[in-house]
Every structure is written in C-alpha cells, then in structure tokens.
PDB file of C-alpha atoms in Angstrom:
ATOM      1  CA  SER A   1     -59.329  46.504  50.673  1.00  0.00           C
ATOM      2  CA  TYR A   2     -60.597  43.238  51.170  1.00  0.00           C
ATOM      3  CA  TYR A   3     -63.811  43.967  52.634  1.00  0.00           C
ATOM      4  CA  GLU A   4     -64.981  46.091  49.528  1.00  0.00           C
ATOM      5  CA  LYS A   5     -63.571  43.449  47.207  1.00  0.00           C
ATOM      6  CA  ASN A   6     -65.658  40.649  48.776  1.00  0.00           C
ATOM      7  CA  LYS A   7     -68.919  42.526  50.187  1.00  0.00           C
ATOM      8  CA  ASP A   8     -71.275  40.035  48.427  1.00  0.00           C
ATOM      9  CA  VAL A   9     -69.480  37.574  50.998  1.00  0.00           C
ATOM     10  CA  PHE A  10     -70.705  39.437  53.962  1.00  0.00           C
ATOM     11  CA  LYS A  11     -74.430  40.142  52.840  1.00  0.00           C
ATOM     12  CA  VAL A  12     -76.964  38.730  54.899  1.00  0.00           C
ATOM     13  CA  ASN A  13     -80.396  37.676  53.191  1.00  0.00           C
ATOM     14  CA  ASP A  14     -83.827  39.261  54.087  1.00  0.00           C
ATOM     15  CA  GLU A  15     -85.486  37.277  57.088  1.00  0.00           C
ATOM     16  CA  ALA A  16     -88.829  36.818  58.160  1.00  0.00           C
ATOM     17  CA  GLU A  17     -90.201  35.827  61.779  1.00  0.00           C
ATOM     18  CA  LEU A  18     -93.296  33.195  60.739  1.00  0.00           C
ATOM     19  CA  ALA A  19     -95.892  31.280  62.389  1.00  0.00           C
ATOM     20  CA  GLN A  20     -97.615  28.909  60.477  1.00  0.00           C
ATOM     21  CA  ILE A  21    -100.565  26.670  60.850  1.00  0.00           C
ATOM     22  CA  TYR A  22    -100.081  23.460  58.691  1.00  0.00           C
ATOM     23  CA  ILE A  23    -102.665  21.196  57.028  1.00  0.00           C
ATOM     24  CA  ALA A  24    -101.039  17.495  55.837  1.00  0.00           C
ATOM     25  CA  LYS A  25    -102.406  16.404  52.870  1.00  0.00           C
ATOM     26  CA  GLU A  26    -102.654  13.068  54.157  1.00  0.00           C
ATOM     27  CA  ASN A  27    -104.126  12.181  57.444  1.00  0.00           C
ATOM     28  CA  ALA A  28    -106.437  15.084  57.517  1.00  0.00           C
ATOM     29  CA  GLY A  29    -109.291  13.365  59.281  1.00  0.00           C
ATOM     30  CA  ASN A  30    -110.524  11.835  56.053  1.00  0.00           C
ATOM     31  CA  ARG A  31    -111.213  15.136  54.835  1.00  0.00           C
ATOM     32  CA  ASP A  32    -110.165  17.447  51.744  1.00  0.00           C
ATOM     33  CA  SER A  33    -107.404  18.882  52.945  1.00  0.00           C
ATOM     34  CA  ALA A  34    -107.869  21.817  50.699  1.00  0.00           C
ATOM     35  CA  ALA A  35    -111.251  22.472  51.557  1.00  0.00           C
ATOM     36  CA  TYR A  36    -110.087  22.108  55.036  1.00  0.00           C
ATOM     37  CA  ALA A  37    -107.540  24.599  54.879  1.00  0.00           C
ATOM     38  CA  SER A  38    -109.885  27.326  53.410  1.00  0.00           C
ATOM     39  CA  GLU A  39    -112.139  26.553  56.288  1.00  0.00           C
ATOM     40  CA  ILE A  40    -109.542  27.406  58.655  1.00  0.00           C
ATOM     41  CA  TYR A  41    -108.786  30.217  56.502  1.00  0.00           C
ATOM     42  CA  SER A  42    -112.228  31.502  56.964  1.00  0.00           C
ATOM     43  CA  LYS A  43    -112.162  30.698  60.860  1.00  0.00           C
ATOM     44  CA  ILE A  44    -108.572  33.013  61.101  1.00  0.00           C
ATOM     45  CA  ASN A  45    -110.417  35.871  59.370  1.00  0.00           C
ATOM     46  CA  SER A  46    -113.139  36.266  61.943  1.00  0.00           C
ATOM     47  CA  ALA A  47    -111.468  34.602  64.950  1.00  0.00           C
ATOM     48  CA  GLY A  48    -107.806  35.544  64.528  1.00  0.00           C
ATOM     49  CA  PHE A  49    -104.875  33.575  63.586  1.00  0.00           C
ATOM     50  CA  GLU A  50    -103.630  32.735  67.399  1.00  0.00           C
ATOM     51  CA  LYS A  51    -107.069  32.025  68.357  1.00  0.00           C
ATOM     52  CA  THR A  52    -107.719  29.386  65.475  1.00  0.00           C
ATOM     53  CA  ALA A  53    -104.447  28.070  66.228  1.00  0.00           C
ATOM     54  CA  SER A  54    -104.990  27.276  69.696  1.00  0.00           C
ATOM     55  CA  GLU A  55    -108.199  25.642  68.990  1.00  0.00           C
ATOM     56  CA  LEU A  56    -107.005  23.537  66.179  1.00  0.00           C
ATOM     57  CA  SER A  57    -104.220  22.388  68.762  1.00  0.00           C
ATOM     58  CA  GLY A  58    -104.354  18.256  69.082  1.00  0.00           C
ATOM     59  CA  LYS A  59    -106.287  17.927  65.805  1.00  0.00           C
ATOM     60  CA  GLU A  60    -105.160  15.055  63.342  1.00  0.00           C
ATOM     61  CA  GLY A  61    -103.110  16.189  60.292  1.00  0.00           C
ATOM     62  CA  VAL A  62    -103.034  19.787  61.697  1.00  0.00           C
ATOM     63  CA  SER A  63    -100.018  21.702  63.582  1.00  0.00           C
ATOM     64  CA  PHE A  64     -99.417  25.034  64.726  1.00  0.00           C
ATOM     65  CA  ASN A  65     -95.640  26.119  64.199  1.00  0.00           C
ATOM     66  CA  ASP A  66     -93.718  29.016  65.503  1.00  0.00           C
ATOM     67  CA  LEU A  67     -91.065  29.054  63.200  1.00  0.00           C
ATOM     68  CA  GLY A  68     -89.037  31.928  64.223  1.00  0.00           C
ATOM     69  CA  TRP A  69     -86.692  33.780  62.043  1.00  0.00           C
ATOM     70  CA  VAL A  70     -86.257  31.939  58.470  1.00  0.00           C
ATOM     71  CA  ASP A  71     -83.879  33.310  55.688  1.00  0.00           C
ATOM     72  CA  THR A  72     -85.838  33.730  52.800  1.00  0.00           C
ATOM     73  CA  SER A  73     -83.473  32.390  50.532  1.00  0.00           C
ATOM     74  CA  VAL A  74     -84.046  28.754  52.174  1.00  0.00           C
ATOM     75  CA  MET A  75     -87.790  28.736  52.056  1.00  0.00           C
ATOM     76  CA  ASN A  76     -89.874  26.646  49.754  1.00  0.00           C
ATOM     77  CA  SER A  77     -90.826  28.942  46.787  1.00  0.00           C
ATOM     78  CA  GLN A  78     -94.389  29.049  46.923  1.00  0.00           C
ATOM     79  CA  ILE A  79     -93.941  29.784  50.597  1.00  0.00           C
ATOM     80  CA  ARG A  80     -91.316  32.524  49.604  1.00  0.00           C
ATOM     81  CA  LYS A  81     -93.667  33.789  46.983  1.00  0.00           C
ATOM     82  CA  ALA A  82     -96.473  34.426  49.295  1.00  0.00           C
ATOM     83  CA  VAL A  83     -94.620  35.796  52.040  1.00  0.00           C
ATOM     84  CA  SER A  84     -92.898  38.427  49.732  1.00  0.00           C
ATOM     85  CA  LYS A  85     -96.727  39.457  49.050  1.00  0.00           C
ATOM     86  CA  MET A  86     -97.332  39.994  52.867  1.00  0.00           C
ATOM     87  CA  LYS A  87     -97.145  42.943  55.099  1.00  0.00           C
ATOM     88  CA  LYS A  88     -95.944  42.878  58.604  1.00  0.00           C
ATOM     89  CA  GLY A  89     -98.873  41.173  60.976  1.00  0.00           C
ATOM     90  CA  GLY A  90    -100.286  40.019  57.431  1.00  0.00           C
ATOM     91  CA  VAL A  91    -101.788  36.232  57.088  1.00  0.00           C
ATOM     92  CA  SER A  92    -101.634  34.318  53.910  1.00  0.00           C
ATOM     93  CA  SER A  93    -104.193  32.503  52.253  1.00  0.00           C
ATOM     94  CA  PRO A  94    -103.313  28.827  52.166  1.00  0.00           C
ATOM     95  CA  VAL A  95    -100.405  27.726  50.352  1.00  0.00           C
ATOM     96  CA  GLU A  96    -100.060  24.395  48.443  1.00  0.00           C
ATOM     97  CA  THR A  97     -96.798  22.285  48.904  1.00  0.00           C
ATOM     98  CA  GLU A  98     -96.065  18.818  47.755  1.00  0.00           C
ATOM     99  CA  GLU A  99     -96.587  18.158  51.606  1.00  0.00           C
ATOM    100  CA  GLY A 100     -99.485  20.195  52.500  1.00  0.00           C
ATOM    101  CA  PHE A 101    -101.373  23.663  53.385  1.00  0.00           C
ATOM    102  CA  HIS A 102     -99.549  26.281  54.925  1.00  0.00           C
ATOM    103  CA  ILE A 103    -101.409  29.326  56.465  1.00  0.00           C
ATOM    104  CA  ILE A 104     -98.623  31.804  57.233  1.00  0.00           C
ATOM    105  CA  LYS A 105     -98.635  34.772  59.561  1.00  0.00           C
ATOM    106  CA  LEU A 106     -95.855  37.250  59.138  1.00  0.00           C
ATOM    107  CA  LYS A 107     -94.892  38.532  62.502  1.00  0.00           C
ATOM    108  CA  ASN A 108     -91.900  40.604  61.334  1.00  0.00           C
ATOM    109  CA  ILE A 109     -89.247  41.074  58.589  1.00  0.00           C
ATOM    110  CA  ARG A 110     -85.803  42.093  58.292  1.00  0.00           C
ATOM    111  CA  ARG A 111     -84.336  43.568  55.133  1.00  0.00           C
ATOM    112  CA  GLY A 112     -80.998  41.863  54.132  1.00  0.00           C
ATOM    113  CA  SER A 113     -78.036  44.057  53.652  1.00  0.00           C
ATOM    114  CA  VAL A 114     -74.034  44.129  53.788  1.00  0.00           C
ATOM    115  CA  GLN A 115     -72.787  44.241  57.298  1.00  0.00           C
ATOM    116  CA  GLU A 116     -70.801  47.080  58.069  1.00  0.00           C
ATOM    117  CA  LEU A 117     -67.028  46.533  58.412  1.00  0.00           C
ATOM    118  CA  SER A 118     -67.102  47.824  62.163  1.00  0.00           C
ATOM    119  CA  GLU A 119     -69.568  44.950  63.005  1.00  0.00           C
ATOM    120  CA  ILE A 120     -67.421  42.087  61.197  1.00  0.00           C
ATOM    121  CA  LYS A 121     -63.891  43.300  61.283  1.00  0.00           C
ATOM    122  CA  GLU A 122     -62.970  39.898  63.385  1.00  0.00           C
ATOM    123  CA  LYS A 123     -64.739  37.814  60.724  1.00  0.00           C
ATOM    124  CA  VAL A 124     -62.772  39.623  58.037  1.00  0.00           C
ATOM    125  CA  ARG A 125     -59.557  39.366  59.737  1.00  0.00           C
ATOM    126  CA  VAL A 126     -60.236  35.384  59.993  1.00  0.00           C
ATOM    127  CA  ARG A 127     -61.114  35.299  56.415  1.00  0.00           C
ATOM    128  CA  ILE A 128     -57.875  36.973  55.524  1.00  0.00           C
ATOM    129  CA  ILE A 129     -55.864  34.415  57.697  1.00  0.00           C
ATOM    130  CA  GLU A 130     -57.585  31.657  56.448  1.00  0.00           C
ATOM    131  CA  GLU A 131     -57.300  32.331  52.866  1.00  0.00           C
ATOM    132  CA  LYS A 132     -53.303  33.275  53.430  1.00  0.00           C
ATOM    133  CA  VAL A 133     -52.789  29.929  55.177  1.00  0.00           C
ATOM    134  CA  ASP A 134     -54.794  27.893  52.167  1.00  0.00           C
ATOM    135  CA  LYS A 135     -52.472  29.571  49.768  1.00  0.00           C
ATOM    136  CA  MET A 136     -49.328  28.664  51.579  1.00  0.00           C
ATOM    137  CA  TRP A 137     -50.512  25.069  52.133  1.00  0.00           C
ATOM    138  CA  ASN A 138     -51.153  24.637  48.534  1.00  0.00           C
ATOM    139  CA  GLU A 139     -48.155  26.226  47.245  1.00  0.00           C
ATOM    140  CA  TRP A 140     -46.033  23.700  49.933  1.00  0.00           C
ATOM    141  CA  LEU A 141     -47.947  21.002  48.672  1.00  0.00           C
ATOM    142  CA  THR A 142     -47.245  21.546  45.193  1.00  0.00           C
ATOM    143  CA  LYS A 143     -43.700  22.114  46.071  1.00  0.00           C
ATOM    144  CA  VAL A 144     -43.326  18.979  47.916  1.00  0.00           C
ATOM    145  CA  LYS A 145     -45.052  16.581  45.198  1.00  0.00           C
ATOM    146  CA  LYS A 146     -42.778  18.558  42.626  1.00  0.00           C
ATOM    147  CA  ASP A 147     -39.637  18.003  44.647  1.00  0.00           C
ATOM    148  CA  ALA A 148     -40.680  14.367  45.464  1.00  0.00           C
ATOM    149  CA  TYR A 149     -38.905  11.365  44.270  1.00  0.00           C
ATOM    150  CA  ILE A 150     -41.212   8.352  43.768  1.00  0.00           C
ATOM    151  CA  LYS A 151     -39.735   5.408  41.898  1.00  0.00           C
ATOM    152  CA  TYR A 152     -42.493   2.734  40.362  1.00  0.00           C
ATOM    153  CA  MET A 153     -41.505  -0.980  40.012  1.00  0.00           C
TER     154      MET A 153
END
C-alpha cells in the first residue's frame, strides 16, 4: 500500500517541551557572560529553575522563555546534544552558542514515531490525489509541448 511504501513521510520527529534562561554574550550588564551563566546555574541548583527565572526577570541581557514543544531536528546542535542527555524535569548546565548561553529545562519529551494509518488516513488520501494530479499535469504539459507548433522568425 501507499502508506507502507512511504512510512518515512509520515514519521514524526522527537519533540521536547522546553523552557530556558538565556544570557546574551553581548549586553550582559558589562559582565563576563560565561561567569554570569555559571552563577545563574549555581543559583538554580539551590533555589530552583522557576524561582531563579522570576528573580532574573527584567535584568539586562537575560531572558526567560517558555519555548513550548520544539522538534529536536530543528534545534541548534549544541542545545540538541544537551537535551538528548537530559531526563524529564532536568536542567542543563549553561550551553554556549554563538549568541549566548542557554540554561535549558526539559519539561517533557515525546519520542518520534510513524503515525498510525488510522490517525492519518485523510492525509494519505490527499497525498495520493496530489501525486496523481501532478503526474497527469506533467503528462499533459509534455504532450502540449510536443504537439505545439512554434515558428521562429
């Protein structure tokens, strides 16, 4: 069946529900951003992620973001690597990227899988129709081009 031959098309990637405290490399209140990120991480270990995030609210160069569900395949590679080592509820040590330092909390994780046919029957039907229409269009266009008489002057 079409579904069996194209299962990879209907695969859902791993997704992680994340929150982060972000420390910008630039504009961290004239501080060494790496040292500041380490200081914040130490505070998280004693006071907790949410409490520390709320205390940092409004500080220059620092932001708290609830990122929601994120497809792991589109994450920054350093962040993806850190998240892959974490357990649900865990907090990463500061992860350095080009822009700054990220302290990530993994709120939840959904492992990727191939969607069941019963869940996506309509998607499969639409995809089959789209492919048939594309094929018919291309055949018609090829025939029109072949049969067309074009005279160059």
